[in-house]
Amino acid sequence: MRAILLADGRPVLREVDAPRLGEGDVLVEMRACGLCGTDLEKISGRYTASQPVLGHEPAGVVAESLNPRVGRGVRVFAHHHVPCYECHYCVRGSPTMCPHYRATNLEPGGFSEYFRVPRFNVDRGGILTLPDHVSFEEGAMVEPLATVLRAQRRGGIQRGDSVLVVGAGPMGDLHIMAANHAGAGTIIASDISEYRLSFASSLGAHYVVRSDEGLPDEVRRLTDGRGADVSIVASGSPKAILAALKSTRKGGRIILFGVPYRGSTLDYDVSELLNNELSIIPSNAAVEEDTVQALELISQRKIDAAKIVTSRYSLEEFPQAVEDSLQGRIIKALIVNRKH
Ligand SMILES: [Zn+2]
Ligand SMILES: [Zn+2]
């Protein structure tokens, strides 16, 4: 079978053996898998986590199952990281900090014709069945939407809140849609790209602001002089974090969502955090309650997450997907298995 693997930091399409299944494992034939910003960071060598496995937003069909929880031929979403749900971290509300959370992964990754889902994941609900009316493309949106839902839950978005989304890439767009669904009042999106801003408008952002044009002042103007109730940093850039800190109202919340490059630092007067009672809430990844909720919202057509997919590529076209994403020519790239 063919798979995109990282070799010396470059993604290459390789002919490899299909993964061998152990007891309780499941083999999935990939049909669609989103290209994530963290994949791009792994390719550029600037990602902070250790294991550089590419592709973690896959949907497909079960080709072989050694696990009674899922049968052959079932259309599924598969979650790459699953916590143990039993340890100190898990039972105290930090499941993504579970020491087991990143210990297992899809093998060899989501950008391959087939991948193995380890028993550890399957036994803990890491495989979800896609209803018939949910496409593979929509199934590939379960993981990214799940991370957004978890972040917004942690950030406590309330009905009527003004929400600033800094960074209107694909994840920022999902944040806009999810904030709308959560009943946010005013949603402001900022980015440096006009293309991304007009796309964000079409998805429900009420105002869009060029982030290089005095964002904090503009946000205050749009929020009766206060600043946003909640700011979501959907970019890894320290500039975006600073812009969010300065655009949030006193007593407001800043959700850190985008993954900063390794070694990023902030030049910020931290006395402002205390004086203004700003809460910084980081949110990293998602767990099963989030993937279940994401699939529910997609399935019930409450959040049309697949709207962010602007471009589709085969495994052979993977380098083009990376290039188009890095150049900002597209919003979200989806890798599809064109054998079907
Ligand atoms: Zn991702
Ligand atoms: Zn745990």
CSV table of C-alpha atoms and ligand atoms in Angstrom, one decimal:
chain,number,residue,atom,x,y,z
A,1,MET,CA,0.0,0.0,0.0
A,2,ARG,CA,1.0,3.6,-0.3
A,3,ALA,CA,1.5,6.1,2.5
A,4,ILE,CA,2.9,9.6,3.0
A,5,LEU,CA,5.7,9.4,5.5
A,6,LEU,CA,8.2,11.9,6.8
A,7,ALA,CA,11.7,11.1,5.7
A,8,ASP,CA,14.4,13.5,6.8
A,9,GLY,CA,11.7,16.1,7.5
A,10,ARG,CA,10.1,15.8,4.0
A,11,PRO,CA,6.8,14.2,3.2
A,12,VAL,CA,7.3,11.4,0.6
A,13,LEU,CA,4.9,8.9,-0.9
A,14,ARG,CA,6.2,5.4,-0.2
A,15,GLU,CA,5.2,1.9,-1.0
A,16,VAL,CA,5.0,0.2,2.4
A,17,ASP,CA,3.6,-3.0,3.9
A,18,ALA,CA,0.1,-2.7,5.3
A,19,PRO,CA,0.3,-2.5,9.1
A,20,ARG,CA,-0.1,-5.8,11.0
A,21,LEU,CA,-2.9,-6.1,13.4
A,22,GLY,CA,-2.5,-7.2,17.0
A,23,GLU,CA,-5.3,-8.4,19.2
A,24,GLY,CA,-8.2,-5.9,19.4
A,25,ASP,CA,-6.7,-3.7,16.6
A,26,VAL,CA,-8.7,-2.4,13.6
A,27,LEU,CA,-7.5,-1.7,10.1
A,28,VAL,CA,-9.2,1.2,8.3
A,29,GLU,CA,-9.1,2.0,4.6
A,30,MET,CA,-8.7,5.8,4.4
A,31,ARG,CA,-11.2,7.7,2.3
A,32,ALA,CA,-10.5,11.3,3.4
A,33,CYS,CA,-8.1,12.9,5.8
A,34,GLY,CA,-7.7,16.6,6.4
A,35,LEU,CA,-4.4,18.3,6.2
A,36,CYS,CA,-3.9,20.2,9.6
A,37,GLY,CA,-1.7,23.1,10.5
A,38,THR,CA,0.1,20.8,12.9
A,39,ASP,CA,1.0,18.5,9.9
A,40,LEU,CA,2.5,21.6,8.3
A,41,GLU,CA,4.4,22.4,11.4
A,42,LYS,CA,5.7,18.8,11.6
A,43,ILE,CA,6.8,19.0,8.0
A,44,SER,CA,8.6,22.3,8.7
A,45,GLY,CA,10.3,20.7,11.8
A,46,ARG,CA,8.8,23.3,14.1
A,47,TYR,CA,6.2,21.3,15.9
A,48,THR,CA,6.6,21.0,19.6
A,49,ALA,CA,5.4,17.4,20.2
A,50,SER,CA,7.8,14.5,19.7
A,51,GLN,CA,6.3,11.9,17.4
A,52,PRO,CA,6.0,13.3,13.9
A,53,VAL,CA,3.1,11.1,12.6
A,54,LEU,CA,1.3,12.8,9.7
A,55,GLY,CA,-2.5,12.8,9.3
A,56,HIS,CA,-4.8,12.7,12.3
A,57,GLU,CA,-8.2,13.7,10.8
A,58,PRO,CA,-9.2,10.5,8.9
A,59,ALA,CA,-12.4,8.9,7.9
A,60,GLY,CA,-12.7,5.6,6.1
A,61,VAL,CA,-14.1,2.1,6.0
A,62,VAL,CA,-13.1,-0.7,8.4
A,63,ALA,CA,-11.2,-3.2,6.2
A,64,GLU,CA,-10.4,-5.7,9.0
A,65,SER,CA,-11.3,-5.8,12.6
A,66,LEU,CA,-10.0,-7.9,15.5
A,67,ASN,CA,-12.2,-5.9,17.9
A,68,PRO,CA,-15.8,-6.8,18.7
A,69,ARG,CA,-16.7,-3.1,19.1
A,70,VAL,CA,-16.5,-2.5,15.3
A,71,GLY,CA,-17.2,-4.7,12.3
A,72,ARG,CA,-15.7,-4.9,8.8
A,73,GLY,CA,-17.3,-2.6,6.2
A,74,VAL,CA,-18.4,0.0,8.7
A,75,ARG,CA,-17.8,3.7,7.8
A,76,VAL,CA,-15.9,5.4,10.6
A,77,PHE,CA,-14.0,8.3,12.0
A,78,ALA,CA,-10.8,7.2,13.9
A,79,HIS,CA,-9.3,9.2,16.7
A,80,HIS,CA,-5.5,9.2,16.8
A,81,HIS,CA,-4.9,10.0,20.5
A,82,VAL,CA,-7.1,8.6,23.3
A,83,PRO,CA,-6.5,9.0,27.1
A,84,CYS,CA,-6.8,6.2,29.6
A,85,TYR,CA,-9.8,7.7,31.4
A,86,GLU,CA,-8.5,6.3,34.7
A,87,CYS,CA,-5.3,8.1,35.8
A,88,HIS,CA,-4.9,11.2,38.1
A,89,TYR,CA,-5.1,13.5,35.1
A,90,CYS,CA,-8.0,11.9,33.5
A,91,VAL,CA,-10.2,11.8,36.6
A,92,ARG,CA,-9.4,15.4,37.5
A,93,GLY,CA,-10.4,16.9,34.2
A,94,SER,CA,-7.1,17.0,32.3
A,95,PRO,CA,-7.5,14.0,30.0
A,96,THR,CA,-5.4,15.4,27.2
A,97,MET,CA,-2.5,15.6,29.8
A,98,CYS,CA,-2.9,11.8,30.4
A,99,PRO,CA,0.5,10.1,30.1
A,100,HIS,CA,-1.2,7.6,27.7
A,101,TYR,CA,-2.8,10.3,25.6
A,102,ARG,CA,0.0,10.5,23.0
A,103,ALA,CA,1.4,7.0,23.6
A,104,THR,CA,-0.6,5.5,20.8
A,105,ASN,CA,-1.3,6.8,17.3
A,106,LEU,CA,-2.6,5.7,13.9
A,107,GLU,CA,0.0,3.6,12.1
A,108,PRO,CA,1.5,4.7,9.8
A,109,GLY,CA,-0.7,7.8,9.9
A,110,GLY,CA,-3.8,9.2,8.3
A,111,PHE,CA,-2.3,9.9,4.8
A,112,SER,CA,-2.1,6.3,3.8
A,113,GLU,CA,-4.3,3.9,2.0
A,114,TYR,CA,-4.8,1.8,5.1
A,115,PHE,CA,-4.0,2.6,8.7
A,116,ARG,CA,-4.1,0.6,12.0
A,117,VAL,CA,-6.1,1.9,14.9
A,118,PRO,CA,-4.6,0.4,18.1
A,119,ARG,CA,-6.8,-1.5,20.5
A,120,PHE,CA,-6.1,1.0,23.2
A,121,ASN,CA,-8.0,3.6,21.2
A,122,VAL,CA,-10.7,1.4,19.9
A,123,ASP,CA,-11.6,0.1,23.4
A,124,ARG,CA,-11.9,3.6,24.7
A,125,GLY,CA,-14.3,4.9,22.0
A,126,GLY,CA,-11.7,6.1,19.6
A,127,ILE,CA,-13.7,4.8,16.6
A,128,LEU,CA,-17.1,6.4,15.8
A,129,THR,CA,-19.5,5.0,13.2
A,130,LEU,CA,-20.5,7.6,10.6
A,131,PRO,CA,-24.3,7.7,10.0
A,132,ASP,CA,-25.1,7.0,6.3
A,133,HIS,CA,-25.9,10.6,5.5
A,134,VAL,CA,-22.5,11.8,6.8
A,135,SER,CA,-19.9,11.8,4.0
A,136,PHE,CA,-16.3,10.8,4.5
A,137,GLU,CA,-15.4,14.4,3.9
A,138,GLU,CA,-17.6,15.4,6.8
A,139,GLY,CA,-16.2,12.5,8.9
A,140,ALA,CA,-12.8,14.0,8.3
A,141,MET,CA,-14.0,17.2,10.1
A,142,VAL,CA,-14.9,15.3,13.3
A,143,GLU,CA,-11.4,15.7,14.9
A,144,PRO,CA,-10.8,19.4,14.1
A,145,LEU,CA,-14.3,20.4,15.1
A,146,ALA,CA,-13.9,18.3,18.3
A,147,THR,CA,-10.8,20.3,19.3
A,148,VAL,CA,-12.7,23.6,18.7
A,149,LEU,CA,-15.7,22.4,20.8
A,150,ARG,CA,-13.5,21.5,23.7
A,151,ALA,CA,-11.6,24.8,23.5
A,152,GLN,CA,-14.9,26.8,23.6
A,153,ARG,CA,-16.2,24.7,26.4
A,154,ARG,CA,-13.1,25.4,28.4
A,155,GLY,CA,-13.3,29.0,27.5
A,156,GLY,CA,-16.9,29.2,28.7
A,157,ILE,CA,-18.5,31.0,25.7
A,158,GLN,CA,-21.9,32.3,26.9
A,159,ARG,CA,-24.9,33.4,24.9
A,160,GLY,CA,-24.4,37.0,23.8
A,161,ASP,CA,-20.6,37.0,24.3
A,162,SER,CA,-18.6,39.1,21.9
A,163,VAL,CA,-16.0,36.7,20.5
A,164,LEU,CA,-12.8,37.7,18.7
A,165,VAL,CA,-11.1,35.0,16.6
A,166,VAL,CA,-7.5,35.9,15.8
A,167,GLY,CA,-6.4,33.9,12.7
A,168,ALA,CA,-9.1,33.1,10.2
A,169,GLY,CA,-7.5,29.9,8.8
A,170,PRO,CA,-9.5,26.6,8.8
A,171,MET,CA,-9.5,26.3,12.6
A,172,GLY,CA,-10.5,29.9,13.0
A,173,ASP,CA,-13.3,29.3,10.6
A,174,LEU,CA,-14.5,26.3,12.7
A,175,HIS,CA,-14.3,28.5,15.8
A,176,ILE,CA,-16.5,31.1,14.0
A,177,MET,CA,-19.1,28.5,13.2
A,178,ALA,CA,-19.0,26.9,16.7
A,179,ALA,CA,-19.3,30.3,18.4
A,180,ASN,CA,-22.3,31.1,16.3
A,181,HIS,CA,-23.9,27.8,17.3
A,182,ALA,CA,-23.1,28.6,20.9
A,183,GLY,CA,-25.1,31.8,20.6
A,184,ALA,CA,-22.2,34.3,20.6
A,185,GLY,CA,-23.4,37.9,20.1
A,186,THR,CA,-20.8,39.7,18.0
A,187,ILE,CA,-18.1,37.6,16.2
A,188,ILE,CA,-15.1,39.4,15.0
A,189,ALA,CA,-12.5,37.6,12.8
A,190,SER,CA,-9.0,39.0,12.2
A,191,ASP,CA,-6.3,37.9,9.8
A,192,ILE,CA,-3.7,39.4,7.4
A,193,SER,CA,-5.2,37.7,4.4
A,194,GLU,CA,-8.2,39.3,2.6
A,195,TYR,CA,-9.1,36.0,1.1
A,196,ARG,CA,-9.4,34.4,4.5
A,197,LEU,CA,-11.3,37.3,5.8
A,198,SER,CA,-13.9,37.2,3.0
A,199,PHE,CA,-14.2,33.4,3.6
A,200,ALA,CA,-14.7,34.0,7.3
A,201,SER,CA,-17.5,36.5,6.5
A,202,SER,CA,-19.3,33.9,4.4
A,203,LEU,CA,-19.2,31.5,7.4
A,204,GLY,CA,-20.8,33.9,9.8
A,205,ALA,CA,-18.2,36.3,11.2
A,206,HIS,CA,-20.1,39.6,11.7
A,207,TYR,CA,-17.0,41.8,11.4
A,208,VAL,CA,-13.6,41.1,9.8
A,209,VAL,CA,-10.6,43.2,10.6
A,210,ARG,CA,-7.1,43.2,9.0
A,211,SER,CA,-4.9,42.2,12.0
A,212,ASP,CA,-2.2,44.6,10.9
A,213,GLU,CA,-4.6,47.6,11.2
A,214,GLY,CA,-4.8,48.4,14.9
A,215,LEU,CA,-6.8,45.4,16.0
A,216,PRO,CA,-7.3,46.2,19.7
A,217,ASP,CA,-8.7,49.7,18.9
A,218,GLU,CA,-11.0,48.2,16.2
A,219,VAL,CA,-12.3,45.5,18.5
A,220,ARG,CA,-13.0,48.1,21.3
A,221,ARG,CA,-14.9,50.2,18.7
A,222,LEU,CA,-17.0,47.1,17.9
A,223,THR,CA,-17.7,46.2,21.5
A,224,ASP,CA,-18.9,49.5,23.1
A,225,GLY,CA,-15.3,50.3,24.1
A,226,ARG,CA,-14.8,47.2,26.2
A,227,GLY,CA,-12.9,44.7,24.2
A,228,ALA,CA,-14.0,41.1,23.4
A,229,ASP,CA,-15.5,39.0,26.1
A,230,VAL,CA,-13.6,36.0,24.8
A,231,SER,CA,-10.7,36.0,22.4
A,232,ILE,CA,-9.6,32.9,20.6
A,233,VAL,CA,-6.1,32.6,19.3
A,234,ALA,CA,-6.4,30.3,16.3
A,235,SER,CA,-2.8,30.9,15.2
A,236,GLY,CA,0.5,29.8,16.7
A,237,SER,CA,2.0,33.2,16.2
A,238,PRO,CA,3.1,35.2,19.4
A,239,LYS,CA,1.9,38.3,17.6
A,240,ALA,CA,-1.6,36.8,17.5
A,241,ILE,CA,-1.4,36.0,21.2
A,242,LEU,CA,-0.4,39.6,22.0
A,243,ALA,CA,-3.1,41.0,19.8
A,244,ALA,CA,-5.7,38.9,21.7
A,245,LEU,CA,-4.4,39.9,25.1
A,246,LYS,CA,-4.7,43.6,24.1
A,247,SER,CA,-8.2,43.1,22.5
A,248,THR,CA,-9.9,41.4,25.4
A,249,ARG,CA,-12.1,43.2,27.9
A,250,LYS,CA,-11.2,43.5,31.6
A,251,GLY,CA,-12.1,40.2,33.2
A,252,GLY,CA,-12.3,38.5,29.9
A,253,ARG,CA,-10.9,35.2,28.7
A,254,ILE,CA,-8.2,34.3,26.1
A,255,ILE,CA,-8.4,30.9,24.6
A,256,LEU,CA,-5.0,29.7,23.3
A,257,PHE,CA,-5.7,27.3,20.6
A,258,GLY,CA,-3.1,27.5,17.8
A,259,VAL,CA,0.1,25.7,18.6
A,260,PRO,CA,3.1,28.1,18.8
A,261,TYR,CA,6.4,27.2,17.3
A,262,ARG,CA,8.9,25.7,19.7
A,263,GLY,CA,10.8,28.5,21.4
A,264,SER,CA,8.2,31.2,21.0
A,265,THR,CA,8.3,33.9,23.6
A,266,LEU,CA,6.1,36.9,24.4
A,267,ASP,CA,7.1,40.5,25.1
A,268,TYR,CA,4.2,41.4,27.4
A,269,ASP,CA,3.8,43.3,30.6
A,270,VAL,CA,2.3,40.5,32.8
A,271,SER,CA,1.1,43.0,35.4
A,272,GLU,CA,-1.8,43.6,33.0
A,273,LEU,CA,-3.0,40.0,33.5
A,274,LEU,CA,-3.6,40.6,37.2
A,275,ASN,CA,-4.8,44.2,37.0
A,276,ASN,CA,-7.3,43.3,34.3
A,277,GLU,CA,-8.1,39.8,35.6
A,278,LEU,CA,-7.4,38.3,32.2
A,279,SER,CA,-7.7,34.5,32.1
A,280,ILE,CA,-5.6,32.6,29.7
A,281,ILE,CA,-7.1,29.2,28.9
A,282,PRO,CA,-5.0,26.9,26.7
A,283,SER,CA,-6.8,24.1,25.0
A,284,ASN,CA,-4.9,21.3,23.3
A,285,ALA,CA,-6.6,18.6,21.3
A,286,ALA,CA,-9.8,16.7,22.2
A,287,VAL,CA,-11.2,13.6,23.8
A,288,GLU,CA,-14.1,11.3,23.1
A,289,GLU,CA,-16.9,13.5,24.6
A,290,ASP,CA,-15.8,16.1,22.1
A,291,THR,CA,-15.6,13.8,19.0
A,292,VAL,CA,-19.0,12.4,19.9
A,293,GLN,CA,-20.4,15.9,20.1
A,294,ALA,CA,-18.7,17.0,16.9
A,295,LEU,CA,-20.1,14.1,15.0
A,296,GLU,CA,-23.6,14.8,16.5
A,297,LEU,CA,-23.5,18.5,15.4
A,298,ILE,CA,-22.3,17.5,11.9
A,299,SER,CA,-24.8,14.8,11.6
A,300,GLN,CA,-27.7,17.0,12.7
A,301,ARG,CA,-26.5,19.7,10.3
A,302,LYS,CA,-26.1,22.1,13.1
A,303,ILE,CA,-22.5,22.9,12.1
A,304,ASP,CA,-21.6,22.5,8.5
A,305,ALA,CA,-17.9,21.9,9.2
A,306,ALA,CA,-17.1,20.6,5.7
A,307,LYS,CA,-17.7,24.1,4.4
A,308,ILE,CA,-14.1,24.9,5.2
A,309,VAL,CA,-12.8,22.3,2.7
A,310,THR,CA,-11.9,24.3,-0.4
A,311,SER,CA,-9.5,21.8,-2.1
A,312,ARG,CA,-9.1,18.1,-2.5
A,313,TYR,CA,-5.9,16.2,-3.4
A,314,SER,CA,-4.8,12.6,-4.0
A,315,LEU,CA,-1.9,11.0,-2.1
A,316,GLU,CA,0.3,11.8,-5.2
A,317,GLU,CA,-0.8,15.4,-5.0
A,318,PHE,CA,0.2,15.7,-1.3
A,319,PRO,CA,3.2,18.1,-1.9
A,320,GLN,CA,0.8,20.4,-3.8
A,321,ALA,CA,-1.6,20.3,-0.9
A,322,VAL,CA,1.2,21.4,1.4
A,323,GLU,CA,2.4,24.1,-1.0
A,324,ASP,CA,-1.1,25.5,-1.5
A,325,SER,CA,-1.8,25.5,2.3
A,326,LEU,CA,1.6,27.2,3.1
A,327,GLN,CA,1.0,29.8,0.4
A,328,GLY,CA,-2.5,30.6,1.8
A,329,ARG,CA,-4.1,29.9,-1.6
A,330,ILE,CA,-6.7,27.6,0.0
A,331,ILE,CA,-8.5,27.3,3.3
A,332,LYS,CA,-8.5,23.6,4.1
A,333,ALA,CA,-7.0,20.8,2.1
A,334,LEU,CA,-8.5,17.3,2.2
A,335,ILE,CA,-6.4,14.3,1.1
A,336,VAL,CA,-8.7,11.7,-0.5
A,337,ASN,CA,-8.0,8.1,-1.5
A,338,ARG,CA,-8.8,8.3,-5.2
A,339,LYS,CA,-9.0,4.6,-5.6
A,340,HIS,CA,-12.7,5.1,-5.0
B,1,ZN,ZN,-5.3,18.8,13.6
B,2,ZN,ZN,-5.3,9.0,31.9
